[in-house]
Amino acid sequence: MRILGIDPGYAIVGYGIIDTHKNNAVVDYGVIETPKEDPLPVRLQTIEEALRVLFETYKPDEVAVEELFYFKNQKTVIQVAQARGVIVLASQKYCGRTFEYTPIQIKQALTGNGRADKKQMQFMVKSVLGLSSIPRPDDAADALAVAICHSQINPNLNFNMMQ
């Protein structure tokens, strides 16, 4: 089972692709960046187009997307929510199997602690996936965490946390 995990944003969207049938293999990870000088509609189009390429290239079986959490800045939350809408729509359009997880669910699935800090999460992503270093940038590591969470919450995916 190939899972695409997504950490939503409008400036940076993290993505991480894992294959649960190939010894917890990382297929790819990275970020989609949108130029800050572009107006929001253009940035949203950039995100959709980049996602389409990811779907065509890697053909994920399922997509896991992090849900929004509370932002102090109302303008930012609205823009992230718009980007997340594009992400969920593209996921459904190009894959058809989209799942959503809260930050607490993701932390709980990886560490057993829904209040784990970023360092703990990054260490677990590195450990679970058998990587030599923590994936960079942080948004990509977060996206891999979302993919791992999905595999843990859905045990029929044959993902083994213990390598």
Short mmCIF file of C-alpha atoms in Angstrom, two decimals:
data_model
loop_
_atom_site.label_atom_id
_atom_site.label_comp_id
_atom_site.label_asym_id
_atom_site.label_seq_id
_atom_site.Cartn_x
_atom_site.Cartn_y
_atom_site.Cartn_z
CA MET A 1 0.00 0.00 0.00
CA ARG A 2 1.42 3.34 -1.04
CA ILE A 3 0.41 6.25 1.20
CA LEU A 4 0.87 9.94 0.48
CA GLY A 5 0.97 12.01 3.68
CA ILE A 6 0.38 15.75 3.42
CA ASP A 7 1.16 18.57 5.84
CA PRO A 8 -1.01 21.44 4.52
CA GLY A 9 0.05 25.04 4.08
CA TYR A 10 -0.18 27.75 1.47
CA ALA A 11 3.47 28.86 1.48
CA ILE A 12 4.86 25.35 2.03
CA VAL A 13 3.06 22.03 1.66
CA GLY A 14 4.95 19.04 3.00
CA TYR A 15 4.54 15.66 1.37
CA GLY A 16 5.84 12.22 2.22
CA ILE A 17 5.22 8.95 0.42
CA ILE A 18 5.71 5.56 2.07
CA ASP A 19 5.18 2.03 0.83
CA THR A 20 3.92 -0.27 3.59
CA HIS A 21 4.55 -3.46 1.59
CA LYS A 22 8.24 -2.75 1.00
CA ASN A 23 9.70 -2.86 4.49
CA ASN A 24 8.34 0.56 5.44
CA ALA A 25 10.18 2.16 2.53
CA VAL A 26 10.23 5.89 1.98
CA VAL A 27 9.39 6.45 -1.66
CA ASP A 28 9.88 10.21 -1.66
CA TYR A 29 9.40 13.30 0.46
CA GLY A 30 9.75 17.02 0.07
CA VAL A 31 7.82 20.25 -0.12
CA ILE A 32 5.75 22.24 -2.56
CA GLU A 33 6.66 25.91 -2.20
CA THR A 34 4.64 28.80 -3.53
CA PRO A 35 6.21 32.21 -4.23
CA LYS A 36 5.13 34.75 -1.61
CA GLU A 37 4.84 37.44 -4.27
CA ASP A 38 2.10 35.45 -6.05
CA PRO A 39 -1.52 36.22 -5.14
CA LEU A 40 -3.33 33.50 -3.20
CA PRO A 41 -5.31 32.13 -6.19
CA VAL A 42 -2.06 31.58 -8.11
CA ARG A 43 -0.48 29.93 -5.06
CA LEU A 44 -3.48 27.58 -4.78
CA GLN A 45 -3.16 26.70 -8.46
CA THR A 46 0.56 25.98 -7.96
CA ILE A 47 -0.31 23.58 -5.13
CA GLU A 48 -2.93 21.77 -7.20
CA GLU A 49 -0.63 21.42 -10.20
CA ALA A 50 2.26 20.10 -8.08
CA LEU A 51 -0.06 17.60 -6.38
CA ARG A 52 -1.30 16.39 -9.76
CA VAL A 53 2.29 15.64 -10.74
CA LEU A 54 2.85 13.76 -7.46
CA PHE A 55 -0.28 11.69 -8.03
CA GLU A 56 0.66 10.91 -11.62
CA THR A 57 4.24 10.05 -10.69
CA TYR A 58 3.73 7.97 -7.55
CA LYS A 59 0.13 6.74 -7.86
CA PRO A 60 -0.65 6.54 -4.13
CA ASP A 61 -3.38 4.14 -3.01
CA GLU A 62 -4.48 6.40 -0.17
CA VAL A 63 -3.87 9.94 1.03
CA ALA A 64 -3.62 11.12 4.63
CA VAL A 65 -3.96 14.84 5.35
CA GLU A 66 -3.37 16.65 8.62
CA GLU A 67 -6.40 18.55 9.86
CA LEU A 68 -6.12 22.21 10.78
CA PHE A 69 -5.33 23.20 14.31
CA TYR A 70 -6.02 26.54 15.96
CA PHE A 71 -4.04 29.49 14.64
CA LYS A 72 -3.67 32.78 16.47
CA ASN A 73 -3.52 34.70 13.19
CA GLN A 74 -6.98 34.69 11.60
CA LYS A 75 -5.68 35.69 8.16
CA THR A 76 -3.21 32.80 8.15
CA VAL A 77 -5.81 30.22 9.20
CA ILE A 78 -8.12 31.27 6.37
CA GLN A 79 -5.35 30.98 3.78
CA VAL A 80 -4.22 27.60 5.13
CA ALA A 81 -7.84 26.43 5.14
CA GLN A 82 -8.18 27.43 1.49
CA ALA A 83 -4.99 25.58 0.59
CA ARG A 84 -6.17 22.57 2.58
CA GLY A 85 -9.43 22.62 0.60
CA VAL A 86 -7.45 22.45 -2.64
CA ILE A 87 -5.34 19.61 -1.19
CA VAL A 88 -8.36 17.57 -0.08
CA LEU A 89 -10.11 18.14 -3.42
CA ALA A 90 -7.00 17.13 -5.42
CA SER A 91 -6.55 14.06 -3.20
CA GLN A 92 -10.11 12.97 -3.77
CA LYS A 93 -9.98 13.78 -7.49
CA TYR A 94 -6.70 11.99 -8.25
CA CYS A 95 -6.82 9.18 -5.69
CA GLY A 96 -10.35 8.85 -4.30
CA ARG A 97 -9.28 7.63 -0.86
CA THR A 98 -8.58 10.57 1.44
CA PHE A 99 -8.28 10.36 5.23
CA GLU A 100 -7.83 13.15 7.76
CA TYR A 101 -6.05 13.16 11.13
CA THR A 102 -5.70 15.71 13.90
CA PRO A 103 -2.26 16.66 15.19
CA ILE A 104 -3.07 14.82 18.44
CA GLN A 105 -3.95 11.61 16.55
CA ILE A 106 -0.70 11.84 14.59
CA LYS A 107 1.41 12.35 17.72
CA GLN A 108 -0.41 9.55 19.54
CA ALA A 109 0.13 7.11 16.66
CA LEU A 110 3.87 7.78 16.46
CA THR A 111 4.87 8.32 20.07
CA GLY A 112 2.01 7.11 22.23
CA ASN A 113 1.73 10.68 23.53
CA GLY A 114 -0.76 13.09 21.96
CA ARG A 115 1.25 16.00 23.34
CA ALA A 116 4.67 14.93 21.99
CA ASP A 117 6.97 17.74 20.94
CA LYS A 118 8.47 18.24 17.49
CA LYS A 119 11.80 16.67 18.46
CA GLN A 120 10.11 13.47 19.63
CA MET A 121 8.06 13.31 16.44
CA GLN A 122 11.07 13.81 14.20
CA PHE A 123 13.03 11.14 16.08
CA MET A 124 10.17 8.66 15.64
CA VAL A 125 9.82 9.41 11.92
CA LYS A 126 13.54 8.77 11.48
CA SER A 127 13.43 5.60 13.58
CA VAL A 128 10.26 4.08 12.17
CA LEU A 129 11.37 4.62 8.59
CA GLY A 130 14.95 3.50 9.22
CA LEU A 131 16.45 6.75 7.96
CA SER A 132 19.98 7.86 8.72
CA SER A 133 18.85 11.40 9.50
CA ILE A 134 15.71 13.36 10.22
CA PRO A 135 13.97 14.36 6.98
CA ARG A 136 14.26 18.04 6.11
CA PRO A 137 12.59 20.42 5.89
CA ASP A 138 10.29 20.00 8.91
CA ASP A 139 7.19 20.10 6.70
CA ALA A 140 8.37 16.96 4.88
CA ALA A 141 9.03 15.16 8.18
CA ASP A 142 5.55 16.19 9.35
CA ALA A 143 4.03 14.79 6.16
CA LEU A 144 5.84 11.47 6.65
CA ALA A 145 4.42 11.42 10.20
CA VAL A 146 0.91 11.80 8.76
CA ALA A 147 1.52 8.85 6.42
CA ILE A 148 2.86 6.70 9.28
CA CYS A 149 -0.15 7.67 11.41
CA HIS A 150 -2.50 6.50 8.68
CA SER A 151 -0.72 3.17 8.46
CA GLN A 152 -0.89 2.73 12.25
CA ILE A 153 -4.56 3.58 12.54
CA ASN A 154 -5.31 1.19 9.66
CA PRO A 155 -3.47 -2.00 10.68
CA ASN A 156 -4.58 -3.88 7.57
CA LEU A 157 -1.96 -1.88 5.64
CA ASN A 158 0.85 -4.21 6.82
CA PHE A 159 3.02 -1.42 8.20
CA ASN A 160 5.44 -2.56 10.87
CA MET A 161 6.60 0.05 13.37
CA MET A 162 9.29 -2.32 14.62
CA GLN A 163 11.92 -2.81 11.97
#
